[in-house]
Amino acid sequence: MEQVRNIVILTGAGISAESGLRTFRAEDGLWEDHRVEDVATPQAFRRDPELVQRFYDERRANILAAQPNPAHAALARLDREWPGELLIVTQNIDDLHERAGAARVLHMHGEGLSAWCTACDARHRWEGTLSDNPPCPSCGEAALRPDIVWFGEIPYRMDEIFAALARADLFVSIGTSGAVYPAAGFVQEAKRTGARTLELNLERSQGSAWFDETRLGPASGLVPAWVE
Ligand code: BV8
């Protein structure tokens, strides 16, 4: 393989599936219980804040009960040992990459264990519930929302992501259906700037045609094998 220095890795719900966290679009997906427009939009939050807060309360509890799987562990090892640039851009709101030991992680869709105060803009690590309207530890206002990027909101740190893609020699996509933008477009950006592109997924995704190579199987097997 030609000299690879800089790697960008995009992960989606599929990398956490074997940790027991449900994906979005599988038959048991999250969206089945709640219609997308019912929970993951600012409009839904304005219309029915209690429903949305309870949805994320449940997700937060599931995240705390989950454990990293061999795929997270393999990426953490790669992050520790890789001498060049490496960035794990995750669409996931769980902290399993970090709990496996990864450091260079960017949560473009926010974090389930973070609460964002809409009154004073402070962000707080949050493991409990928000549906009971707790006061913001900074300003005391009962104005905390999930620190999550909903549909129609702008993902976090897009400039950092595009700068990393511009420098990447290798782009690896793991466990994502390629259904949601702008994340689904990163492979095209990586190709445009000359990176090799690899997809590791349980099944072919909406973006598979854009990848130089697609390997199909569970992440817990594919990712450690690729990192070796
Ligand atoms: C934006 C919140 C403007 C957190 C999420 C029409 C056309 C194109 C785009 C649009 C359109 N209309 C609207 C849009 C934009 C919209 C969008 O893309 N809509 C889609 C539905 C068409 N996007 C937005 O609104 C975004 N914002 O565009 O702002 C902008 C953009 C750029 C710059 C400036 C301005 C905001 C999107 C973020 C929404 N928030 N989540 C939460 O609740 O969790 S998205 C949600 O879906 C998750 O965050 C997740 O990241 C995302 C994608 O899902 P996946 O992670 O891929 O999970 P999925 O279940 O789909 O797939 C799992 C995959 O894993 C499967 O392929 C499966 O086979 C595989 N798998 C399963 N098990 C395993 C496995 N693989 C390996 N091993 C296993 N064991």
PDB file of N, CA, C and O and ligand atoms in Angstrom, residues 11-18 22-26 29-31 36 40 55-56 59 90-93 108-110 148-155 158 162 174-183 200-206 217-220 222, ligand 1:
ATOM      1  N   THR A  11     -17.205   6.702  11.781  1.00  0.00           N
ATOM      2  CA  THR A  11     -17.971   5.578  12.336  1.00  0.00           C
ATOM      3  C   THR A  11     -19.440   5.967  12.488  1.00  0.00           C
ATOM      4  O   THR A  11     -19.770   7.142  12.681  1.00  0.00           O
ATOM      5  N   GLY A  12     -20.290   4.951  12.420  1.00  0.00           N
ATOM      6  CA  GLY A  12     -21.732   5.101  12.588  1.00  0.00           C
ATOM      7  C   GLY A  12     -22.250   4.055  13.554  1.00  0.00           C
ATOM      8  O   GLY A  12     -21.485   3.299  14.161  1.00  0.00           O
ATOM      9  N   ALA A  13     -23.561   4.001  13.676  1.00  0.00           N
ATOM     10  CA  ALA A  13     -24.215   3.165  14.695  1.00  0.00           C
ATOM     11  C   ALA A  13     -23.790   1.708  14.615  1.00  0.00           C
ATOM     12  O   ALA A  13     -23.781   0.985  15.614  1.00  0.00           O
ATOM     13  N   GLY A  14     -23.393   1.251  13.428  1.00  0.00           N
ATOM     14  CA  GLY A  14     -23.018  -0.160  13.266  1.00  0.00           C
ATOM     15  C   GLY A  14     -21.831  -0.581  14.100  1.00  0.00           C
ATOM     16  O   GLY A  14     -21.724  -1.741  14.510  1.00  0.00           O
ATOM     17  N   ILE A  15     -20.912   0.368  14.438  1.00  0.00           N
ATOM     18  CA  ILE A  15     -19.752  -0.033  15.230  1.00  0.00           C
ATOM     19  C   ILE A  15     -20.153  -0.282  16.694  1.00  0.00           C
ATOM     20  O   ILE A  15     -19.446  -1.007  17.405  1.00  0.00           O
ATOM     21  N   SER A  16     -21.277   0.288  17.107  1.00  0.00           N
ATOM     22  CA  SER A  16     -21.733   0.085  18.491  1.00  0.00           C
ATOM     23  C   SER A  16     -22.852  -0.950  18.608  1.00  0.00           C
ATOM     24  O   SER A  16     -23.308  -1.249  19.719  1.00  0.00           O
ATOM     25  N   ALA A  17     -23.244  -1.526  17.453  1.00  0.00           N
ATOM     26  CA  ALA A  17     -24.353  -2.499  17.477  1.00  0.00           C
ATOM     27  C   ALA A  17     -24.007  -3.692  18.367  1.00  0.00           C
ATOM     28  O   ALA A  17     -24.826  -4.156  19.161  1.00  0.00           O
ATOM     29  N   GLU A  18     -22.763  -4.181  18.268  1.00  0.00           N
ATOM     30  CA  GLU A  18     -22.377  -5.372  19.050  1.00  0.00           C
ATOM     31  C   GLU A  18     -22.102  -5.035  20.511  1.00  0.00           C
ATOM     32  O   GLU A  18     -21.809  -5.901  21.306  1.00  0.00           O
ATOM     33  N   ARG A  22     -28.733  -0.020  19.815  1.00  0.00           N
ATOM     34  CA  ARG A  22     -29.455  -0.279  18.573  1.00  0.00           C
ATOM     35  C   ARG A  22     -29.087   0.731  17.493  1.00  0.00           C
ATOM     36  O   ARG A  22     -28.766   1.884  17.777  1.00  0.00           O
ATOM     37  N   THR A  23     -29.129   0.258  16.237  1.00  0.00           N
ATOM     38  CA  THR A  23     -28.840   1.175  15.123  1.00  0.00           C
ATOM     39  C   THR A  23     -30.144   1.906  14.764  1.00  0.00           C
ATOM     40  O   THR A  23     -31.176   1.703  15.413  1.00  0.00           O
ATOM     41  N   PHE A  24     -30.065   2.709  13.751  1.00  0.00           N
ATOM     42  CA  PHE A  24     -31.215   3.559  13.423  1.00  0.00           C
ATOM     43  C   PHE A  24     -32.146   2.951  12.409  1.00  0.00           C
ATOM     44  O   PHE A  24     -33.342   3.122  12.447  1.00  0.00           O
ATOM     45  N   ARG A  25     -31.572   2.252  11.427  1.00  0.00           N
ATOM     46  CA  ARG A  25     -32.408   1.871  10.285  1.00  0.00           C
ATOM     47  C   ARG A  25     -32.564   0.364  10.142  1.00  0.00           C
ATOM     48  O   ARG A  25     -33.162  -0.068   9.183  1.00  0.00           O
ATOM     49  N   ALA A  26     -32.039  -0.383  11.100  1.00  0.00           N
ATOM     50  CA  ALA A  26     -32.296  -1.832  11.022  1.00  0.00           C
ATOM     51  C   ALA A  26     -33.740  -2.037  11.468  1.00  0.00           C
ATOM     52  O   ALA A  26     -34.366  -1.133  12.012  1.00  0.00           O
ATOM     53  N   GLY A  29     -34.512  -0.840  14.616  1.00  0.00           N
ATOM     54  CA  GLY A  29     -33.855   0.461  14.797  1.00  0.00           C
ATOM     55  C   GLY A  29     -34.621   1.391  15.718  1.00  0.00           C
ATOM     56  O   GLY A  29     -35.810   1.259  15.932  1.00  0.00           O
ATOM     57  N   LEU A  30     -33.874   2.374  16.172  1.00  0.00           N
ATOM     58  CA  LEU A  30     -34.418   3.356  17.090  1.00  0.00           C
ATOM     59  C   LEU A  30     -35.624   4.028  16.517  1.00  0.00           C
ATOM     60  O   LEU A  30     -36.589   4.321  17.150  1.00  0.00           O
ATOM     61  N   TRP A  31     -35.532   4.277  15.178  1.00  0.00           N
ATOM     62  CA  TRP A  31     -36.586   5.105  14.592  1.00  0.00           C
ATOM     63  C   TRP A  31     -37.905   4.361  14.566  1.00  0.00           C
ATOM     64  O   TRP A  31     -38.937   4.948  14.428  1.00  0.00           O
ATOM     65  N   VAL A  36     -38.826   9.581  13.116  1.00  0.00           N
ATOM     66  CA  VAL A  36     -37.703  10.529  13.139  1.00  0.00           C
ATOM     67  C   VAL A  36     -38.164  11.939  13.487  1.00  0.00           C
ATOM     68  O   VAL A  36     -37.651  12.581  14.397  1.00  0.00           O
ATOM     69  N   ALA A  40     -35.926  13.715  16.686  1.00  0.00           N
ATOM     70  CA  ALA A  40     -34.583  14.262  16.395  1.00  0.00           C
ATOM     71  C   ALA A  40     -34.645  15.538  15.569  1.00  0.00           C
ATOM     72  O   ALA A  40     -33.915  15.693  14.593  1.00  0.00           O
ATOM     73  N   PHE A  55     -36.743  10.419  25.285  1.00  0.00           N
ATOM     74  CA  PHE A  55     -36.067   9.601  24.262  1.00  0.00           C
ATOM     75  C   PHE A  55     -34.560   9.595  24.519  1.00  0.00           C
ATOM     76  O   PHE A  55     -33.901   8.547  24.524  1.00  0.00           O
ATOM     77  N   TYR A  56     -34.019  10.787  24.833  1.00  0.00           N
ATOM     78  CA  TYR A  56     -32.572  10.859  25.063  1.00  0.00           C
ATOM     79  C   TYR A  56     -32.187  10.403  26.462  1.00  0.00           C
ATOM     80  O   TYR A  56     -31.074   9.898  26.659  1.00  0.00           O
ATOM     81  N   ARG A  59     -31.672   6.820  25.838  1.00  0.00           N
ATOM     82  CA  ARG A  59     -30.422   6.579  25.116  1.00  0.00           C
ATOM     83  C   ARG A  59     -29.232   6.747  26.060  1.00  0.00           C
ATOM     84  O   ARG A  59     -28.265   5.974  26.014  1.00  0.00           O
ATOM     85  N   THR A  90     -16.968  10.515  14.535  1.00  0.00           N
ATOM     86  CA  THR A  90     -18.082   9.605  14.774  1.00  0.00           C
ATOM     87  C   THR A  90     -19.411  10.326  14.684  1.00  0.00           C
ATOM     88  O   THR A  90     -19.539  11.465  15.130  1.00  0.00           O
ATOM     89  N   GLN A  91     -20.383   9.637  14.071  1.00  0.00           N
ATOM     90  CA  GLN A  91     -21.766  10.121  14.042  1.00  0.00           C
ATOM     91  C   GLN A  91     -22.478   9.699  15.330  1.00  0.00           C
ATOM     92  O   GLN A  91     -23.588  10.148  15.586  1.00  0.00           O
ATOM     93  N   ASN A  92     -21.832   8.834  16.091  1.00  0.00           N
ATOM     94  CA  ASN A  92     -22.465   8.255  17.272  1.00  0.00           C
ATOM     95  C   ASN A  92     -22.415   9.211  18.459  1.00  0.00           C
ATOM     96  O   ASN A  92     -21.471   9.992  18.597  1.00  0.00           O
ATOM     97  N   ILE A  93     -23.414   9.099  19.303  1.00  0.00           N
ATOM     98  CA  ILE A  93     -23.472   9.967  20.483  1.00  0.00           C
ATOM     99  C   ILE A  93     -23.018   9.211  21.739  1.00  0.00           C
ATOM    100  O   ILE A  93     -23.002   9.758  22.825  1.00  0.00           O
ATOM    101  N   MET A 108     -19.398  14.521  15.607  1.00  0.00           N
ATOM    102  CA  MET A 108     -20.009  15.529  14.727  1.00  0.00           C
ATOM    103  C   MET A 108     -21.512  15.697  14.980  1.00  0.00           C
ATOM    104  O   MET A 108     -22.075  16.738  14.621  1.00  0.00           O
ATOM    105  N   HIS A 109     -22.160  14.703  15.602  1.00  0.00           N
ATOM    106  CA  HIS A 109     -23.591  14.823  15.881  1.00  0.00           C
ATOM    107  C   HIS A 109     -23.862  15.014  17.361  1.00  0.00           C
ATOM    108  O   HIS A 109     -24.979  14.807  17.827  1.00  0.00           O
ATOM    109  N   GLY A 110     -22.836  15.408  18.119  1.00  0.00           N
ATOM    110  CA  GLY A 110     -23.018  15.669  19.541  1.00  0.00           C
ATOM    111  C   GLY A 110     -22.798  14.437  20.383  1.00  0.00           C
ATOM    112  O   GLY A 110     -22.364  13.396  19.894  1.00  0.00           O
ATOM    113  N   ILE A 148     -27.080  17.445  21.231  1.00  0.00           N
ATOM    114  CA  ILE A 148     -27.208  16.572  20.067  1.00  0.00           C
ATOM    115  C   ILE A 148     -27.467  17.421  18.826  1.00  0.00           C
ATOM    116  O   ILE A 148     -28.194  18.416  18.917  1.00  0.00           O
ATOM    117  N   VAL A 149     -26.899  17.070  17.678  1.00  0.00           N
ATOM    118  CA  VAL A 149     -27.202  17.762  16.423  1.00  0.00           C
ATOM    119  C   VAL A 149     -28.422  17.093  15.804  1.00  0.00           C
ATOM    120  O   VAL A 149     -28.335  15.942  15.335  1.00  0.00           O
ATOM    121  N   TRP A 150     -29.559  17.774  15.786  1.00  0.00           N
ATOM    122  CA  TRP A 150     -30.777  17.220  15.215  1.00  0.00           C
ATOM    123  C   TRP A 150     -30.860  17.474  13.719  1.00  0.00           C
ATOM    124  O   TRP A 150     -30.067  18.271  13.169  1.00  0.00           O
ATOM    125  N   PHE A 151     -31.775  16.840  13.037  1.00  0.00           N
ATOM    126  CA  PHE A 151     -31.962  17.107  11.607  1.00  0.00           C
ATOM    127  C   PHE A 151     -32.297  18.578  11.407  1.00  0.00           C
ATOM    128  O   PHE A 151     -33.090  19.142  12.160  1.00  0.00           O
ATOM    129  N   GLY A 152     -31.597  19.166  10.449  1.00  0.00           N
ATOM    130  CA  GLY A 152     -31.790  20.596  10.196  1.00  0.00           C
ATOM    131  C   GLY A 152     -30.814  21.447  10.966  1.00  0.00           C
ATOM    132  O   GLY A 152     -30.667  22.637  10.687  1.00  0.00           O
ATOM    133  N   GLU A 153     -30.088  20.860  11.924  1.00  0.00           N
ATOM    134  CA  GLU A 153     -29.052  21.620  12.648  1.00  0.00           C
ATOM    135  C   GLU A 153     -27.683  21.323  12.022  1.00  0.00           C
ATOM    136  O   GLU A 153     -27.490  20.291  11.381  1.00  0.00           O
ATOM    137  N   ILE A 154     -26.742  22.212  12.221  1.00  0.00           N
ATOM    138  CA  ILE A 154     -25.442  22.089  11.577  1.00  0.00           C
ATOM    139  C   ILE A 154     -24.509  21.217  12.416  1.00  0.00           C
ATOM    140  O   ILE A 154     -24.337  21.476  13.606  1.00  0.00           O
ATOM    141  N   PRO A 155     -23.957  20.161  11.820  1.00  0.00           N
ATOM    142  CA  PRO A 155     -23.052  19.294  12.587  1.00  0.00           C
ATOM    143  C   PRO A 155     -21.878  20.092  13.138  1.00  0.00           C
ATOM    144  O   PRO A 155     -21.482  21.113  12.591  1.00  0.00           O
ATOM    145  N   MET A 158     -17.304  21.101  11.437  1.00  0.00           N
ATOM    146  CA  MET A 158     -17.216  20.710  10.027  1.00  0.00           C
ATOM    147  C   MET A 158     -15.910  21.182   9.406  1.00  0.00           C
ATOM    148  O   MET A 158     -15.324  20.478   8.564  1.00  0.00           O
ATOM    149  N   PHE A 162     -13.331  18.752   7.321  1.00  0.00           N
ATOM    150  CA  PHE A 162     -12.929  18.940   5.916  1.00  0.00           C
ATOM    151  C   PHE A 162     -11.426  19.182   5.798  1.00  0.00           C
ATOM    152  O   PHE A 162     -10.786  18.733   4.840  1.00  0.00           O
ATOM    153  N   ILE A 174     -16.872   2.962   8.789  1.00  0.00           N
ATOM    154  CA  ILE A 174     -17.197   1.752   9.543  1.00  0.00           C
ATOM    155  C   ILE A 174     -18.615   1.857  10.115  1.00  0.00           C
ATOM    156  O   ILE A 174     -18.908   2.773  10.882  1.00  0.00           O
ATOM    157  N   GLY A 175     -19.500   0.932   9.741  1.00  0.00           N
ATOM    158  CA  GLY A 175     -20.801   0.796  10.387  1.00  0.00           C
ATOM    159  C   GLY A 175     -21.759   1.932  10.159  1.00  0.00           C
ATOM    160  O   GLY A 175     -22.457   2.350  11.091  1.00  0.00           O
ATOM    161  N   THR A 176     -21.817   2.443   8.925  1.00  0.00           N
ATOM    162  CA  THR A 176     -22.792   3.492   8.641  1.00  0.00           C
ATOM    163  C   THR A 176     -23.491   3.210   7.323  1.00  0.00           C
ATOM    164  O   THR A 176     -22.908   2.680   6.386  1.00  0.00           O
ATOM    165  N   SER A 177     -24.768   3.584   7.283  1.00  0.00           N
ATOM    166  CA  SER A 177     -25.607   3.261   6.114  1.00  0.00           C
ATOM    167  C   SER A 177     -25.441   4.275   4.999  1.00  0.00           C
ATOM    168  O   SER A 177     -25.942   4.096   3.901  1.00  0.00           O
ATOM    169  N   GLY A 178     -24.749   5.388   5.301  1.00  0.00           N
ATOM    170  CA  GLY A 178     -24.576   6.406   4.250  1.00  0.00           C
ATOM    171  C   GLY A 178     -25.891   7.072   3.891  1.00  0.00           C
ATOM    172  O   GLY A 178     -26.111   7.499   2.760  1.00  0.00           O
ATOM    173  N   ALA A 179     -26.761   7.197   4.892  1.00  0.00           N
ATOM    174  CA  ALA A 179     -28.099   7.764   4.641  1.00  0.00           C
ATOM    175  C   ALA A 179     -28.191   9.232   5.021  1.00  0.00           C
ATOM    176  O   ALA A 179     -29.082   9.943   4.565  1.00  0.00           O
ATOM    177  N   VAL A 180     -27.277   9.680   5.879  1.00  0.00           N
ATOM    178  CA  VAL A 180     -27.420  11.023   6.447  1.00  0.00           C
ATOM    179  C   VAL A 180     -26.247  11.903   6.011  1.00  0.00           C
ATOM    180  O   VAL A 180     -25.080  11.509   6.111  1.00  0.00           O
ATOM    181  N   TYR A 181     -26.585  13.092   5.552  1.00  0.00           N
ATOM    182  CA  TYR A 181     -25.575  14.069   5.121  1.00  0.00           C
ATOM    183  C   TYR A 181     -25.361  15.108   6.214  1.00  0.00           C
ATOM    184  O   TYR A 181     -26.246  15.293   7.063  1.00  0.00           O
ATOM    185  N   PRO A 182     -24.224  15.760   6.230  1.00  0.00           N
ATOM    186  CA  PRO A 182     -23.080  15.696   5.306  1.00  0.00           C
ATOM    187  C   PRO A 182     -22.159  14.485   5.477  1.00  0.00           C
ATOM    188  O   PRO A 182     -21.302  14.247   4.625  1.00  0.00           O
ATOM    189  N   ALA A 183     -22.322  13.680   6.537  1.00  0.00           N
ATOM    190  CA  ALA A 183     -21.386  12.558   6.768  1.00  0.00           C
ATOM    191  C   ALA A 183     -21.318  11.633   5.554  1.00  0.00           C
ATOM    192  O   ALA A 183     -20.252  11.170   5.166  1.00  0.00           O
ATOM    193  N   LEU A 200     -15.994  -0.711   5.800  1.00  0.00           N
ATOM    194  CA  LEU A 200     -16.170  -1.925   6.600  1.00  0.00           C
ATOM    195  C   LEU A 200     -17.592  -1.868   7.142  1.00  0.00           C
ATOM    196  O   LEU A 200     -17.923  -0.979   7.939  1.00  0.00           O
ATOM    197  N   ASN A 201     -18.461  -2.776   6.710  1.00  0.00           N
ATOM    198  CA  ASN A 201     -19.872  -2.683   7.067  1.00  0.00           C
ATOM    199  C   ASN A 201     -20.536  -4.058   7.009  1.00  0.00           C
ATOM    200  O   ASN A 201     -20.058  -4.944   6.308  1.00  0.00           O
ATOM    201  N   LEU A 202     -21.676  -4.187   7.724  1.00  0.00           N
ATOM    202  CA  LEU A 202     -22.350  -5.496   7.733  1.00  0.00           C
ATOM    203  C   LEU A 202     -22.943  -5.817   6.372  1.00  0.00           C
ATOM    204  O   LEU A 202     -23.008  -6.953   5.938  1.00  0.00           O
ATOM    205  N   GLU A 203     -23.396  -4.736   5.702  1.00  0.00           N
ATOM    206  CA  GLU A 203     -23.999  -4.929   4.364  1.00  0.00           C
ATOM    207  C   GLU A 203     -23.605  -3.752   3.489  1.00  0.00           C
ATOM    208  O   GLU A 203     -23.071  -2.746   3.987  1.00  0.00           O
ATOM    209  N   ARG A 204     -23.871  -3.845   2.198  1.00  0.00           N
ATOM    210  CA  ARG A 204     -23.542  -2.710   1.327  1.00  0.00           C
ATOM    211  C   ARG A 204     -24.376  -1.506   1.750  1.00  0.00           C
ATOM    212  O   ARG A 204     -25.506  -1.638   2.215  1.00  0.00           O
ATOM    213  N   SER A 205     -23.772  -0.320   1.647  1.00  0.00           N
ATOM    214  CA  SER A 205     -24.464   0.890   2.097  1.00  0.00           C
ATOM    215  C   SER A 205     -24.845   1.726   0.879  1.00  0.00           C
ATOM    216  O   SER A 205     -24.512   1.388  -0.258  1.00  0.00           O
ATOM    217  N   GLN A 206     -25.482   2.867   1.155  1.00  0.00           N
ATOM    218  CA  GLN A 206     -25.898   3.737   0.041  1.00  0.00           C
ATOM    219  C   GLN A 206     -24.680   4.349  -0.640  1.00  0.00           C
ATOM    220  O   GLN A 206     -24.765   4.850  -1.749  1.00  0.00           O
ATOM    221  N   GLY A 217     -19.158  -7.633   6.842  1.00  0.00           N
ATOM    222  CA  GLY A 217     -19.130  -8.492   8.029  1.00  0.00           C
ATOM    223  C   GLY A 217     -19.328  -7.647   9.263  1.00  0.00           C
ATOM    224  O   GLY A 217     -19.443  -6.428   9.186  1.00  0.00           O
ATOM    225  N   PRO A 218     -19.376  -8.282  10.457  1.00  0.00           N
ATOM    226  CA  PRO A 218     -19.535  -7.516  11.691  1.00  0.00           C
ATOM    227  C   PRO A 218     -18.251  -6.764  12.040  1.00  0.00           C
ATOM    228  O   PRO A 218     -17.144  -7.275  11.851  1.00  0.00           O
ATOM    229  N   ALA A 219     -18.413  -5.563  12.572  1.00  0.00           N
ATOM    230  CA  ALA A 219     -17.262  -4.700  12.879  1.00  0.00           C
ATOM    231  C   ALA A 219     -16.305  -5.379  13.861  1.00  0.00           C
ATOM    232  O   ALA A 219     -15.084  -5.221  13.752  1.00  0.00           O
ATOM    233  N   SER A 220     -16.846  -6.184  14.773  1.00  0.00           N
ATOM    234  CA  SER A 220     -15.979  -6.787  15.804  1.00  0.00           C
ATOM    235  C   SER A 220     -14.970  -7.750  15.193  1.00  0.00           C
ATOM    236  O   SER A 220     -13.946  -8.051  15.795  1.00  0.00           O
ATOM    237  N   LEU A 222     -14.162  -7.433  11.482  1.00  0.00           N
ATOM    238  CA  LEU A 222     -13.498  -6.714  10.373  1.00  0.00           C
ATOM    239  C   LEU A 222     -12.468  -5.696  10.878  1.00  0.00           C
ATOM    240  O   LEU A 222     -11.392  -5.549  10.300  1.00  0.00           O
TER     241      LEU A 222
HETATM  242  C1  BV8 B   1     -27.481  19.475   7.922  1.00  0.00           C
HETATM  243  C2  BV8 B   1     -28.749  12.717  16.156  1.00  0.00           C
HETATM  244  C3  BV8 B   1     -27.013  21.603   6.971  1.00  0.00           C
HETATM  245  C4  BV8 B   1     -28.169  12.069  17.298  1.00  0.00           C
HETATM  246  C5  BV8 B   1     -28.602  12.402  13.806  1.00  0.00           C
HETATM  247  C6  BV8 B   1     -32.435  15.495   1.305  1.00  0.00           C
HETATM  248  C7  BV8 B   1     -31.312  14.968   0.678  1.00  0.00           C
HETATM  249  C8  BV8 B   1     -30.064  14.985   1.315  1.00  0.00           C
HETATM  250  C9  BV8 B   1     -29.922  15.555   2.592  1.00  0.00           C
HETATM  251  C10 BV8 B   1     -31.043  16.057   3.202  1.00  0.00           C
HETATM  252  C11 BV8 B   1     -32.294  16.031   2.580  1.00  0.00           C
HETATM  253  N1  BV8 B   1     -33.183  16.589   3.424  1.00  0.00           N
HETATM  254  C12 BV8 B   1     -32.528  16.977   4.559  1.00  0.00           C
HETATM  255  C13 BV8 B   1     -31.236  16.670   4.429  1.00  0.00           C
HETATM  256  C14 BV8 B   1     -30.161  16.935   5.415  1.00  0.00           C
HETATM  257  C15 BV8 B   1     -30.250  15.915   6.536  1.00  0.00           C
HETATM  258  C16 BV8 B   1     -30.204  14.508   6.000  1.00  0.00           C
HETATM  259  O1  BV8 B   1     -29.138  14.027   5.598  1.00  0.00           O
HETATM  260  N2  BV8 B   1     -31.368  13.817   5.984  1.00  0.00           N
HETATM  261  C17 BV8 B   1     -31.387  12.455   5.490  1.00  0.00           C
HETATM  262  C18 BV8 B   1     -32.365  11.630   6.343  1.00  0.00           C
HETATM  263  C19 BV8 B   1     -31.781  12.476   4.015  1.00  0.00           C
HETATM  264  N3  BV8 B   1     -29.088  16.164   7.363  1.00  0.00           N
HETATM  265  C20 BV8 B   1     -29.155  17.068   8.354  1.00  0.00           C
HETATM  266  O2  BV8 B   1     -30.152  17.679   8.678  1.00  0.00           O
HETATM  267  C21 BV8 B   1     -27.811  17.366   9.034  1.00  0.00           C
HETATM  268  N4  BV8 B   1     -27.616  18.801   9.056  1.00  0.00           N
HETATM  269  O3  BV8 B   1     -27.532  18.969   6.831  1.00  0.00           O
HETATM  270  O4  BV8 B   1     -27.261  20.820   8.153  1.00  0.00           O
HETATM  271  C22 BV8 B   1     -25.544  21.776   6.818  1.00  0.00           C
HETATM  272  C23 BV8 B   1     -24.732  20.705   6.470  1.00  0.00           C
HETATM  273  C24 BV8 B   1     -23.370  20.908   6.333  1.00  0.00           C
HETATM  274  C25 BV8 B   1     -22.831  22.177   6.527  1.00  0.00           C
HETATM  275  C26 BV8 B   1     -23.680  23.228   6.870  1.00  0.00           C
HETATM  276  C27 BV8 B   1     -25.034  23.049   7.011  1.00  0.00           C
HETATM  277  C28 BV8 B   1     -27.818  16.892  10.468  1.00  0.00           C
HETATM  278  C29 BV8 B   1     -27.769  15.389  10.483  1.00  0.00           C
HETATM  279  C30 BV8 B   1     -27.626  14.889  11.941  1.00  0.00           C
HETATM  280  C31 BV8 B   1     -28.937  14.342  12.396  1.00  0.00           C
HETATM  281  N5  BV8 B   1     -28.735  13.693  13.671  1.00  0.00           N
HETATM  282  N6  BV8 B   1     -28.558  11.870  15.003  1.00  0.00           N
HETATM  283  C32 BV8 B   1     -28.936  10.842  17.667  1.00  0.00           C
HETATM  284  O5  BV8 B   1     -30.151  10.928  17.898  1.00  0.00           O
HETATM  285  O6  BV8 B   1     -28.263   9.822  17.664  1.00  0.00           O
HETATM  286  S1  BV8 B   1     -28.461  11.387  12.480  1.00  0.00           S
HETATM  287  C33 BV8 B   1     -28.509   9.752  12.948  1.00  0.00           C
HETATM  288  O7  BV8 B   1     -28.418   8.957  11.734  1.00  0.00           O
HETATM  289  C34 BV8 B   1     -27.308   9.313  13.748  1.00  0.00           C
HETATM  290  O8  BV8 B   1     -26.568  10.367  14.291  1.00  0.00           O
HETATM  291  C35 BV8 B   1     -26.437   8.588  12.769  1.00  0.00           C
HETATM  292  O9  BV8 B   1     -25.211   9.159  12.749  1.00  0.00           O
HETATM  293  C36 BV8 B   1     -27.059   8.876  11.472  1.00  0.00           C
HETATM  294  C37 BV8 B   1     -26.720   7.868  10.424  1.00  0.00           C
HETATM  295  O10 BV8 B   1     -27.098   6.580  10.868  1.00  0.00           O
HETATM  296  P1  BV8 B   1     -25.950   5.428  10.911  1.00  0.00           P
HETATM  297  O11 BV8 B   1     -24.968   5.769  11.968  1.00  0.00           O
HETATM  298  O12 BV8 B   1     -25.422   5.206   9.543  1.00  0.00           O
HETATM  299  O13 BV8 B   1     -26.819   4.227  11.408  1.00  0.00           O
HETATM  300  P2  BV8 B   1     -27.782   3.345  10.497  1.00  0.00           P
HETATM  301  O14 BV8 B   1     -28.681   2.563  11.389  1.00  0.00           O
HETATM  302  O15 BV8 B   1     -28.391   4.223   9.433  1.00  0.00           O
HETATM  303  O16 BV8 B   1     -26.789   2.355   9.753  1.00  0.00           O
HETATM  304  C38 BV8 B   1     -26.047   1.429  10.523  1.00  0.00           C
HETATM  305  C39 BV8 B   1     -25.163   0.699   9.545  1.00  0.00           C
HETATM  306  O17 BV8 B   1     -24.351  -0.205  10.295  1.00  0.00           O
HETATM  307  C40 BV8 B   1     -25.942  -0.134   8.545  1.00  0.00           C
HETATM  308  O18 BV8 B   1     -25.375   0.054   7.264  1.00  0.00           O
HETATM  309  C41 BV8 B   1     -25.739  -1.571   9.021  1.00  0.00           C
HETATM  310  O19 BV8 B   1     -25.645  -2.481   7.952  1.00  0.00           O
HETATM  311  C42 BV8 B   1     -24.406  -1.481   9.729  1.00  0.00           C
HETATM  312  N7  BV8 B   1     -24.253  -2.446  10.827  1.00  0.00           N
HETATM  313  C43 BV8 B   1     -25.201  -2.920  11.675  1.00  0.00           C
HETATM  314  N8  BV8 B   1     -24.634  -3.781  12.554  1.00  0.00           N
HETATM  315  C44 BV8 B   1     -23.308  -3.834  12.249  1.00  0.00           C
HETATM  316  C45 BV8 B   1     -23.062  -2.980  11.163  1.00  0.00           C
HETATM  317  N9  BV8 B   1     -21.841  -2.823  10.629  1.00  0.00           N
HETATM  318  C46 BV8 B   1     -20.825  -3.525  11.187  1.00  0.00           C
HETATM  319  N10 BV8 B   1     -20.987  -4.363  12.238  1.00  0.00           N
HETATM  320  C47 BV8 B   1     -22.206  -4.546  12.790  1.00  0.00           C
HETATM  321  N11 BV8 B   1     -22.356  -5.385  13.828  1.00  0.00           N
END
